[in-house]
CSV table of N, CA, C and O and ligand atoms in Angstrom, one decimal:
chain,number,residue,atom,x,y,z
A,1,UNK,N,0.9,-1.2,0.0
A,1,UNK,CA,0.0,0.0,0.0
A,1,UNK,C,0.9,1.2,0.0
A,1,UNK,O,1.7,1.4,0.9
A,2,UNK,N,0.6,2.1,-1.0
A,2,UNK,CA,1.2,3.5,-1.2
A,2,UNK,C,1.1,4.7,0.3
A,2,UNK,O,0.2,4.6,1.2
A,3,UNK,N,1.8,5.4,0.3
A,3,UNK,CA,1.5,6.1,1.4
A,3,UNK,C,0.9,6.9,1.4
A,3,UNK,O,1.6,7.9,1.6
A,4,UNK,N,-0.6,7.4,1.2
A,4,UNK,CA,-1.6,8.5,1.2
A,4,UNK,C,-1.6,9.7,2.0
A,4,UNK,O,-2.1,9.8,3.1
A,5,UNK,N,-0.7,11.1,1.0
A,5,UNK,CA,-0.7,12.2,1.7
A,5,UNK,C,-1.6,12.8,2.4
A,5,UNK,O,-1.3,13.6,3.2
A,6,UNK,N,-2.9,12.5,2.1
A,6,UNK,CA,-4.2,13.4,2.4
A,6,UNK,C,-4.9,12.7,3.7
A,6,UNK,O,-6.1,12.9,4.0
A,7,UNK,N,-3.8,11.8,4.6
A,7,UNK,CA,-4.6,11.5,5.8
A,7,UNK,C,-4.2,12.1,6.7
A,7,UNK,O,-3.1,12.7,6.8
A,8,UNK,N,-5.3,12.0,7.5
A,8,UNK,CA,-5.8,12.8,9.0
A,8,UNK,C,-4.4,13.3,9.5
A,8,UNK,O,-4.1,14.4,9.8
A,9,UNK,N,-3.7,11.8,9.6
A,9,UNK,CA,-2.7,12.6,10.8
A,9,UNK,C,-1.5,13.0,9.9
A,9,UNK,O,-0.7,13.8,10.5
A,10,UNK,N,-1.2,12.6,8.3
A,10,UNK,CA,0.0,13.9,7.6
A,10,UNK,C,-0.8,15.0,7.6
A,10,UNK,O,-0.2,16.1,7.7
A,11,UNK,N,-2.1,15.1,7.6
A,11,UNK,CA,-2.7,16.6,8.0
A,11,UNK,C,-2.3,17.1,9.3
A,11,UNK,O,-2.2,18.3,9.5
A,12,UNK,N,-2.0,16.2,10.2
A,12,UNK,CA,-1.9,16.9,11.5
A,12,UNK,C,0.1,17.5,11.8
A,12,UNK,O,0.7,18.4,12.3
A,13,UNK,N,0.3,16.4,11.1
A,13,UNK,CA,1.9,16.4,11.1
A,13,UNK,C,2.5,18.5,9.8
A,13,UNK,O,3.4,19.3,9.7
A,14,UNK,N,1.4,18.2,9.2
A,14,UNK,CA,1.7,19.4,8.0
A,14,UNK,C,1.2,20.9,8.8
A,14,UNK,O,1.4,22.0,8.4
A,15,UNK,N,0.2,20.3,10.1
A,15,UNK,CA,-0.3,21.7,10.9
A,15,UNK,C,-1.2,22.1,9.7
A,15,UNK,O,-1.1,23.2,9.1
A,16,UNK,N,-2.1,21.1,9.5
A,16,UNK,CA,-3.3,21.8,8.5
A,16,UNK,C,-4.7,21.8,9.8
A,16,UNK,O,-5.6,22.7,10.0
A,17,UNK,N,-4.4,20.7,10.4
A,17,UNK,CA,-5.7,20.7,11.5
A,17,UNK,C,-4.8,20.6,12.6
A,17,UNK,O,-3.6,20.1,12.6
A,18,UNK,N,-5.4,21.0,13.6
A,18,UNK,CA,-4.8,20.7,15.1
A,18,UNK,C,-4.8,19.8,15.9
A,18,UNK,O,-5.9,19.4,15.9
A,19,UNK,N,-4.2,19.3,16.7
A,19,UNK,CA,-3.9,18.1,17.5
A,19,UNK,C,-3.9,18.8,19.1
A,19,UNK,O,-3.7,20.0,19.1
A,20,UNK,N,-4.1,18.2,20.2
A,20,UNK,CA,-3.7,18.2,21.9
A,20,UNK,C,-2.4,17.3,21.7
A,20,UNK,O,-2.5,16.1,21.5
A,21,UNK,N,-1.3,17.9,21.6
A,21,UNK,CA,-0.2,17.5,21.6
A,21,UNK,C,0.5,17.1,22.9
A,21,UNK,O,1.1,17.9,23.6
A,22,UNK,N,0.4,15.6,23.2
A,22,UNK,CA,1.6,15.4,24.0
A,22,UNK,C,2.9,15.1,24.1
A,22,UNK,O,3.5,15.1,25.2
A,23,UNK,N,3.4,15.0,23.1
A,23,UNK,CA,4.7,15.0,23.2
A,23,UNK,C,5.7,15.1,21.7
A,23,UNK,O,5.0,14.7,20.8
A,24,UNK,N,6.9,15.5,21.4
A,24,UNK,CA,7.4,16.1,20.1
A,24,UNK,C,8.8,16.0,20.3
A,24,UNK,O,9.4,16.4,21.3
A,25,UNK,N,9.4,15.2,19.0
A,25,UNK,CA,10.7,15.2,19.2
A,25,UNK,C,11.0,14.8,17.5
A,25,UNK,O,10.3,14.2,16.8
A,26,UNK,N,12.2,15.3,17.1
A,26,UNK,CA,12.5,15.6,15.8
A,26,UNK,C,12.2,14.1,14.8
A,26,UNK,O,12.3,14.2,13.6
A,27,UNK,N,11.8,12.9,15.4
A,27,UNK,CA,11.5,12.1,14.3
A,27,UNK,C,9.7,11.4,14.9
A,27,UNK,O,9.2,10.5,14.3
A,28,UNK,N,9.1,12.0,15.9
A,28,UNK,CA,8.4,11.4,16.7
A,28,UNK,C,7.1,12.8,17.2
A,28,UNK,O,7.5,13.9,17.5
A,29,UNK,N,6.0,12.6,17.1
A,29,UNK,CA,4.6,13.3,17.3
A,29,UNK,C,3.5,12.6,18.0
A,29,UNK,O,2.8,11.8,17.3
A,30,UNK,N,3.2,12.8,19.5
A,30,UNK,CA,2.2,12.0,19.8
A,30,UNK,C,1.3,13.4,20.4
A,30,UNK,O,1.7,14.4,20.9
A,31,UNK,N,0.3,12.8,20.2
A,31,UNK,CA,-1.2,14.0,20.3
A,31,UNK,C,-2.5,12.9,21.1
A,31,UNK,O,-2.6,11.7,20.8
A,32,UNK,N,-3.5,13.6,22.2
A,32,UNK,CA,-4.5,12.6,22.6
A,32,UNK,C,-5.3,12.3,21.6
A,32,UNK,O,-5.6,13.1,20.7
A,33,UNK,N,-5.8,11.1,21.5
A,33,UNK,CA,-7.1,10.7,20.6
A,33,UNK,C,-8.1,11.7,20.3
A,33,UNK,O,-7.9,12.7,20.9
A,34,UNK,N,-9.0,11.6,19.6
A,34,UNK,CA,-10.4,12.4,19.4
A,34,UNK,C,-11.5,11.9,19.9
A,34,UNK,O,-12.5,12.5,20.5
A,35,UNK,N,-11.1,10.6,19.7
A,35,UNK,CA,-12.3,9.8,20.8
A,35,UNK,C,-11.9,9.0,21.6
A,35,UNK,O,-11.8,7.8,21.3
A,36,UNK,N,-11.6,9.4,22.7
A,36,UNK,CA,-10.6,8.8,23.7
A,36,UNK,C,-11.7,7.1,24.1
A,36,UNK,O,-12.9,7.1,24.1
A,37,UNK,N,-10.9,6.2,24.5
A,37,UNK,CA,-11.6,4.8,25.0
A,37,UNK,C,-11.2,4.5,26.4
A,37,UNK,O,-11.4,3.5,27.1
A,38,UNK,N,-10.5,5.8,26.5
A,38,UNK,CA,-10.3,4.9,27.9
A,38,UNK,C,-9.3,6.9,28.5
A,38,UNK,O,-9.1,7.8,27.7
A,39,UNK,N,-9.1,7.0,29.9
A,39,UNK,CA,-8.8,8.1,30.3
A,39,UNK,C,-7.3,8.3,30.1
A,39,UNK,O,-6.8,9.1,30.8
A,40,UNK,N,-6.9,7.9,29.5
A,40,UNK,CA,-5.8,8.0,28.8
A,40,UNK,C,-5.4,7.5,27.6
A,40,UNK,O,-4.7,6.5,27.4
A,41,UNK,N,-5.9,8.4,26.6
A,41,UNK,CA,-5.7,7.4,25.3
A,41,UNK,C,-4.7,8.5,24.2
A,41,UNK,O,-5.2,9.5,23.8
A,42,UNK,N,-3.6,8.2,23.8
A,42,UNK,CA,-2.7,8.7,23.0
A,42,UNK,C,-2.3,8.1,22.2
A,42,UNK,O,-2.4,6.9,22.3
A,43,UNK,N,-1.8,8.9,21.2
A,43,UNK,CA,-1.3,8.2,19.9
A,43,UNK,C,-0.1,8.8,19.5
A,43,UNK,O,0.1,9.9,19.2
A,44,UNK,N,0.8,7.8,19.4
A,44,UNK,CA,1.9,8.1,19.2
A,44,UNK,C,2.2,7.9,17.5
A,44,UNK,O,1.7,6.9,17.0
A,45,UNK,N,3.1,8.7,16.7
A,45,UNK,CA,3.1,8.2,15.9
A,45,UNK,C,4.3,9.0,15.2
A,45,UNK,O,4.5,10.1,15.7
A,46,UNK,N,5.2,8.4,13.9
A,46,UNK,CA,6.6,8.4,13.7
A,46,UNK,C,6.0,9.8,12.6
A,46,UNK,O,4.9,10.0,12.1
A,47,UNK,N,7.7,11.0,12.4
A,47,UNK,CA,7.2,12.0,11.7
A,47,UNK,C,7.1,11.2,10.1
A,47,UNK,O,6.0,11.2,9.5
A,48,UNK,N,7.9,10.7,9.6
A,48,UNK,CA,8.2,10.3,8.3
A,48,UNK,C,6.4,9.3,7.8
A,48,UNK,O,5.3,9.2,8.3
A,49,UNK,N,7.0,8.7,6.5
A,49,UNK,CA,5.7,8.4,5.8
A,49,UNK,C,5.5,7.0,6.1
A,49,UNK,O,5.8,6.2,5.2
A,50,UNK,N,5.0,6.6,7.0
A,50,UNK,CA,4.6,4.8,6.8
A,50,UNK,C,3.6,4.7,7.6
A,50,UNK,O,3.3,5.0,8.8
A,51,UNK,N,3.0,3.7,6.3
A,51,UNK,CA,1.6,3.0,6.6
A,51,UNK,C,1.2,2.6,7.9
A,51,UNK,O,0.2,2.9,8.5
A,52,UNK,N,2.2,1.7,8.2
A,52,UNK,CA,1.9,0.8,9.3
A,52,UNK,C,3.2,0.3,9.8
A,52,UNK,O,4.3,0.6,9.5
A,53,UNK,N,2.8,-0.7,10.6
A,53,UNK,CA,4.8,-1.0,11.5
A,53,UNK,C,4.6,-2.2,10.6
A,53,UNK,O,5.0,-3.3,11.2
A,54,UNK,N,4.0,-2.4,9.2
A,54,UNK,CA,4.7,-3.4,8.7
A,54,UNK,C,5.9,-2.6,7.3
A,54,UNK,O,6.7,-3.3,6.7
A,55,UNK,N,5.7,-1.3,7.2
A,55,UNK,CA,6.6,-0.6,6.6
A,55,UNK,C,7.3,-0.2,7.5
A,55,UNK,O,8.5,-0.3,7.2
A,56,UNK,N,7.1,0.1,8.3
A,56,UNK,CA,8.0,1.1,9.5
A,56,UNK,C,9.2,0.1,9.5
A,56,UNK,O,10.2,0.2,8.9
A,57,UNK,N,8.8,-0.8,10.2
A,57,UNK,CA,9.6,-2.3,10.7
A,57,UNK,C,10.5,-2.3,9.8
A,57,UNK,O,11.6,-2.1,10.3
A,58,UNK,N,10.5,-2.4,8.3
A,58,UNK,CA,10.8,-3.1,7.3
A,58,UNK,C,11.7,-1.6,6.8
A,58,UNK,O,12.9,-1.7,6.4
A,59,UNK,N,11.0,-0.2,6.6
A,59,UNK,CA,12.1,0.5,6.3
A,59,UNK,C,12.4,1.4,7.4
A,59,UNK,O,13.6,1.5,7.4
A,60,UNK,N,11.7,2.1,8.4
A,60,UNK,CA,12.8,2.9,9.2
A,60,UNK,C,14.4,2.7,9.0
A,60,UNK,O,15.1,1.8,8.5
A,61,UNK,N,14.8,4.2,9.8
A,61,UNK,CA,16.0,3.8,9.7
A,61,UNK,C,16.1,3.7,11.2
A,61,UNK,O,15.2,4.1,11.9
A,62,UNK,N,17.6,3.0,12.0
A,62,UNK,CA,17.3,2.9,13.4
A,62,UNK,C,17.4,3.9,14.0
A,62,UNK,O,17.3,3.8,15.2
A,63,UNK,N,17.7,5.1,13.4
A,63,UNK,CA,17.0,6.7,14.2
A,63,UNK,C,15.9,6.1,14.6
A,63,UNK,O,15.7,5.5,15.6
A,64,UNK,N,15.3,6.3,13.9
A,64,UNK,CA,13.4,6.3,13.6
A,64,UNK,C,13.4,5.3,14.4
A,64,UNK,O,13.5,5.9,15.5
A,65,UNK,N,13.4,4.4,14.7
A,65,UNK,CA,13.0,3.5,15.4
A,65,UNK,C,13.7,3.3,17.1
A,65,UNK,O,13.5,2.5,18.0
A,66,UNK,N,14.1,3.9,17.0
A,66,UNK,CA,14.6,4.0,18.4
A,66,UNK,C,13.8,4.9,19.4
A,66,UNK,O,13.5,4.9,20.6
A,67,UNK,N,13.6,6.1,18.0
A,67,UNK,CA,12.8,7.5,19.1
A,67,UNK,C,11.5,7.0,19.5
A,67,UNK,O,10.9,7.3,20.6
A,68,UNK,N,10.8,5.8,17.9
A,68,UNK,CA,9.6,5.9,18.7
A,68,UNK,C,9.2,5.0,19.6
A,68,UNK,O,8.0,4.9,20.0
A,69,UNK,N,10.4,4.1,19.8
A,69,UNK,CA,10.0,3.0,21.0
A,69,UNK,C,10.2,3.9,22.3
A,69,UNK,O,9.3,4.2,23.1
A,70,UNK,N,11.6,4.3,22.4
A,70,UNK,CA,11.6,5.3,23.1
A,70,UNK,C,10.6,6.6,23.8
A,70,UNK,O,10.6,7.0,25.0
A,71,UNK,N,9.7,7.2,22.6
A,71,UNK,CA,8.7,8.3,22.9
A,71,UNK,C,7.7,7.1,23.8
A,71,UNK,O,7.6,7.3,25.0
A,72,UNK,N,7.1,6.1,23.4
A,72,UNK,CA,6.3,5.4,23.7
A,72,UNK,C,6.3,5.2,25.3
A,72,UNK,O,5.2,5.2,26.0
A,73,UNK,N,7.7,5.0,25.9
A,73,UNK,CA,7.7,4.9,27.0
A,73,UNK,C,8.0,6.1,27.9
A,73,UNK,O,7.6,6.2,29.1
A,74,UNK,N,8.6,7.0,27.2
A,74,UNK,CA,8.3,8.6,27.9
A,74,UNK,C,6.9,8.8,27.8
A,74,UNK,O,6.5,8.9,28.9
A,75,UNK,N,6.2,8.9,27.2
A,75,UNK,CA,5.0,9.3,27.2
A,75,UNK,C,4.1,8.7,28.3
A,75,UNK,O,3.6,9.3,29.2
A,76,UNK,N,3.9,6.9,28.0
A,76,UNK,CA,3.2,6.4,29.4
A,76,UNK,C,3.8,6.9,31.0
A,76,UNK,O,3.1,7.0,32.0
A,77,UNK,N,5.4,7.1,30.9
A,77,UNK,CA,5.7,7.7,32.2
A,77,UNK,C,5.4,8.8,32.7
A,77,UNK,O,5.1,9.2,33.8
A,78,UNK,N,5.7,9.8,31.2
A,78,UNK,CA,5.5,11.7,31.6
A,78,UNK,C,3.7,11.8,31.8
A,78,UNK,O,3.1,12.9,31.8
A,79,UNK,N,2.7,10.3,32.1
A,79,UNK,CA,1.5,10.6,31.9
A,79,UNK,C,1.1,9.8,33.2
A,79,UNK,O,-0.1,9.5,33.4
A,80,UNK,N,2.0,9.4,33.8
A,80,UNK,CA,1.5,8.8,35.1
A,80,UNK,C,1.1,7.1,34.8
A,80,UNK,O,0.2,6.7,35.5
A,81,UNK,N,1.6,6.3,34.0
A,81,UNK,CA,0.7,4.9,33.9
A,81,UNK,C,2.4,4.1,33.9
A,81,UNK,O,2.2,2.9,33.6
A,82,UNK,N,3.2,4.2,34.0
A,82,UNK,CA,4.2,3.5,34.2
A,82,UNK,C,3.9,2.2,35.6
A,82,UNK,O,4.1,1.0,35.4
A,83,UNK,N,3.4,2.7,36.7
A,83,UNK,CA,3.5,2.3,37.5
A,83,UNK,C,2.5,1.6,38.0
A,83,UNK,O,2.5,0.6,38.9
A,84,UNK,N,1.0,2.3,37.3
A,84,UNK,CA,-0.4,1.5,37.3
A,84,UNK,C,-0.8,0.6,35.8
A,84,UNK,O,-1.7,-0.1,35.9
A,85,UNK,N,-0.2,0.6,34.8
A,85,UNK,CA,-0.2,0.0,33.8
A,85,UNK,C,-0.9,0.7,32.7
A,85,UNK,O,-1.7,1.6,32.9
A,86,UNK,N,-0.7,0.2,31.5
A,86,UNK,CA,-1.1,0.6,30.1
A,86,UNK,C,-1.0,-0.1,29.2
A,86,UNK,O,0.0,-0.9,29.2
A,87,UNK,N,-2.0,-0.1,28.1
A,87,UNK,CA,-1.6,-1.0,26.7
A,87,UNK,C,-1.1,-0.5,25.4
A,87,UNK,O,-1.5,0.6,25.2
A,88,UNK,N,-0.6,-1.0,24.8
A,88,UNK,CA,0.0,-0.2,23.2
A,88,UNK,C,-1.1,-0.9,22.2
A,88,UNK,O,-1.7,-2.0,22.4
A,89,UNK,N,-1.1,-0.2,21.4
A,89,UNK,CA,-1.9,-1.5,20.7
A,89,UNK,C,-1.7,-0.6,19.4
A,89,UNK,O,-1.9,0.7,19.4
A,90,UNK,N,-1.4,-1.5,18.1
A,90,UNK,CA,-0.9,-0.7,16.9
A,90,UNK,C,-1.7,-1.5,15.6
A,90,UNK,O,-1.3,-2.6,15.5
A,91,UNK,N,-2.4,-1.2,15.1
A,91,UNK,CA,-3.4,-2.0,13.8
A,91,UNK,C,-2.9,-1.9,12.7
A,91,UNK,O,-2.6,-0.8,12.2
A,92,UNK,N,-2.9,-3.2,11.9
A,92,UNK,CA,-2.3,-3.1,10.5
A,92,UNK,C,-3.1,-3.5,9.7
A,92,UNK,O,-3.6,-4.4,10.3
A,93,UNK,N,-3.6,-3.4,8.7
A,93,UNK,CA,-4.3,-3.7,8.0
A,93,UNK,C,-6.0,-4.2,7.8
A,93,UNK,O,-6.9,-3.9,8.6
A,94,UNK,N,-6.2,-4.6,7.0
A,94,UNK,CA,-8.1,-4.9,7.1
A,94,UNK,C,-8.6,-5.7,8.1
A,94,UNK,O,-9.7,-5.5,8.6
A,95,UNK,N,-7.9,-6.4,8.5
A,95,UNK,CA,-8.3,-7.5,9.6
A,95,UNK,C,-8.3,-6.6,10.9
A,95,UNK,O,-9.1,-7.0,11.8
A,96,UNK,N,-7.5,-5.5,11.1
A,96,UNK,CA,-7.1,-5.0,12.2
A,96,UNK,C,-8.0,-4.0,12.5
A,96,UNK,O,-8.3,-3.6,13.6
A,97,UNK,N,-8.8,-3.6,10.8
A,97,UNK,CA,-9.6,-2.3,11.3
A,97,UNK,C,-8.9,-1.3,11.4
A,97,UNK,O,-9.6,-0.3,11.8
A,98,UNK,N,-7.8,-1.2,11.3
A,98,UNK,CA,-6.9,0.5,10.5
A,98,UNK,C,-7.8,1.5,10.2
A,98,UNK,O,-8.7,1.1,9.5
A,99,UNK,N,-7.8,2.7,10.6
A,99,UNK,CA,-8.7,3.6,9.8
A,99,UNK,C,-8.0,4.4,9.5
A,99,UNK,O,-8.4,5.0,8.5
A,100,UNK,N,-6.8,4.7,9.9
A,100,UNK,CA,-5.8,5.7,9.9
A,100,UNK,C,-4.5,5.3,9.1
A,100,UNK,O,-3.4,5.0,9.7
A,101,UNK,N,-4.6,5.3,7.8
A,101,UNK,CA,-3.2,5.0,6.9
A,101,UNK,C,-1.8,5.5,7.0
A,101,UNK,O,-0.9,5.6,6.1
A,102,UNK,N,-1.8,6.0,9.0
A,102,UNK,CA,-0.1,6.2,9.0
A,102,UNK,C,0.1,5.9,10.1
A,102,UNK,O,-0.6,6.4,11.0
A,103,UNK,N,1.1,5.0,10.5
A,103,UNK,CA,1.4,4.5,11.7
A,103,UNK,C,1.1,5.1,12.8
A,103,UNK,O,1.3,6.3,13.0
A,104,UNK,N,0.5,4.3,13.7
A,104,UNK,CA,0.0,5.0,15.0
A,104,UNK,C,0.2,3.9,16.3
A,104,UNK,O,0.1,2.7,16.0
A,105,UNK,N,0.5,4.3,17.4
A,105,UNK,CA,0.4,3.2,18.9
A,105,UNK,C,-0.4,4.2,19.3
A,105,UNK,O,-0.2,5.5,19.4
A,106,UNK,N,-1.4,3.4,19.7
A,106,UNK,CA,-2.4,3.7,20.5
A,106,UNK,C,-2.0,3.6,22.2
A,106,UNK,O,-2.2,2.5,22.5
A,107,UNK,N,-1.7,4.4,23.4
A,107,UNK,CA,-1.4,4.2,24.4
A,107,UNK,C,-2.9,4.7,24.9
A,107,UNK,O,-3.6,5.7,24.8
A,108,UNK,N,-3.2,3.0,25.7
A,108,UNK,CA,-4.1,3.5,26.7
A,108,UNK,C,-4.0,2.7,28.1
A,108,UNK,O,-3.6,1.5,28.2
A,109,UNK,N,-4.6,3.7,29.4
A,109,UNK,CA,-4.1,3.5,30.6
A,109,UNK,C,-5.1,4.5,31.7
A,109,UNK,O,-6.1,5.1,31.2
A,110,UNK,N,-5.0,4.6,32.6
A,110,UNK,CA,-5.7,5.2,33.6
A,110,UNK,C,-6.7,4.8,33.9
A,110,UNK,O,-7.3,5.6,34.5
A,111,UNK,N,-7.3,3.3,33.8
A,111,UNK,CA,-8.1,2.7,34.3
A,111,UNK,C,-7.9,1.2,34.5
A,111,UNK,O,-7.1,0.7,33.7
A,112,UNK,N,-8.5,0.3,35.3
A,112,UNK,CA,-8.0,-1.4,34.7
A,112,UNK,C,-8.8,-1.7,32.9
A,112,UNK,O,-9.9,-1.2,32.6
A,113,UNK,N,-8.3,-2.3,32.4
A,113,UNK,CA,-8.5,-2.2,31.0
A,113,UNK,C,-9.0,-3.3,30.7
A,113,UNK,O,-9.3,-3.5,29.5
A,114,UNK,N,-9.3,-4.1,31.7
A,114,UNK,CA,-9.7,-5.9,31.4
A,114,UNK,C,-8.8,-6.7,30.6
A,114,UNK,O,-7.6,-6.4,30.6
A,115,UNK,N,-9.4,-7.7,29.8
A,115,UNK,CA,-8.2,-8.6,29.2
A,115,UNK,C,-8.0,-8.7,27.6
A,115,UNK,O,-8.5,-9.6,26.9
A,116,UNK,N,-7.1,-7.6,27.3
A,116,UNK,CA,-6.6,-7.9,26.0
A,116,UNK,C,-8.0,-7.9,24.6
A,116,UNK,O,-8.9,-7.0,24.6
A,117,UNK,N,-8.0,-8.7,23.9
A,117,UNK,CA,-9.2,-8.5,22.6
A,117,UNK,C,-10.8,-8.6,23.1
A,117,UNK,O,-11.3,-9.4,23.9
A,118,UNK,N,-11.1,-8.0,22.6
A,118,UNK,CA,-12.6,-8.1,22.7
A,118,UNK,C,-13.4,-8.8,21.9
A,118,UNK,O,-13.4,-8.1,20.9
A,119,UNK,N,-14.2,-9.9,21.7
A,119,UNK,CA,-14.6,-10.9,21.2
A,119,UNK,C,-15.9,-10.2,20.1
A,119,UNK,O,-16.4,-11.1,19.4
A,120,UNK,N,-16.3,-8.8,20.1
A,120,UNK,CA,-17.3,-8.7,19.0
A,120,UNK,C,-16.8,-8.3,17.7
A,120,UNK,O,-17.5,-8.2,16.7
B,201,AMP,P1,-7.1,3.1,14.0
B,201,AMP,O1,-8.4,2.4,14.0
B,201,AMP,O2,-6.0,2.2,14.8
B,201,AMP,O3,-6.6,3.5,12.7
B,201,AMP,O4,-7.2,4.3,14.9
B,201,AMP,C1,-7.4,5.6,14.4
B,201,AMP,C2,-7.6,6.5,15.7
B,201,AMP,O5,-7.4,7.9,15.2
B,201,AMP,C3,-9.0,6.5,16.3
B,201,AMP,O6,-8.9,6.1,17.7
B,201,AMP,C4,-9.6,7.9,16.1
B,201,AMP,O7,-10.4,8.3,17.2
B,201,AMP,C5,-8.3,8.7,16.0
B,201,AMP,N1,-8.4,10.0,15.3
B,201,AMP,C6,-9.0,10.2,14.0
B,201,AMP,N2,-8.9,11.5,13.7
B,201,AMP,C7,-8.2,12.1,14.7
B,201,AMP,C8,-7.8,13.4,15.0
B,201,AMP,N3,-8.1,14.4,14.1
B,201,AMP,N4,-7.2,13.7,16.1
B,201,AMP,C9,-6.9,12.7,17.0
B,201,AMP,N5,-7.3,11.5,16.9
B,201,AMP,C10,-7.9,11.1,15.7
């Protein structure tokens, strides 16, 4: 899959629309959800162009990949869930329900979250 300039979040990354930005660092952008699922729900996501962490994986370079494992875990700490817990959770493709055609981790936390997938 081609990388589609005209989604939501290279809009957010080009400052065409606005984000609640949590956190920013020269290869790395995470902002709260729109429709949060839980009392802490963030999205972290890399500045460069890829679909999904099955491009990311495959082309980052290990800059890129360092910051955003990295941001991932500054973020659940600079947000208080280090120590009460949080989930990542990142969707690839149709099966996954992707809506968003550029890499995203979903961090959520601030509540108990039950167990893992939900069966509907
Ligand atoms: P996914 O289904 O993994 O692609 O998740 C896409 C996420 O992006 C959803 O949780 C949406 O609520 C969120 N989202 C869509 N548009 C925006 C936006 N403009 N700002 C923040 N979050 C957004």
């Amino acid at each position: 899959m081609s990388y589609d300039r005209t989604n939501v979040f290279a809009r957010i990354l080009r400052g065409e629309i606005p984000c609640k930005k949590a956190y920013e660092d020269d290869h790395v952008l995470a902002f709260h959800d729109i429709h949060p699922q839980a009392p802490v729900h963030i999205l972290v996501i890399p500045k460069g162009e890829y679909v999904s962490l099955d491009d990311f994986s495959a082309k980052a370079t290990p800059a890129e990949i360092a910051a955003f494992v990295r941001a991932v875990g500054t973020i659940a700490r600079d947000n208080g869930l280090a120590e009460s817990g949080y989930r990542i959770l990142a969707n690839h493709g149709p099966d996954s329900h992707q809506e968003v055609p550029h890499l995203h981790i979903h961090i959520f936390g601030g509540k108990p979250l039950g167990r893992m997938l939900s069966n509907g």
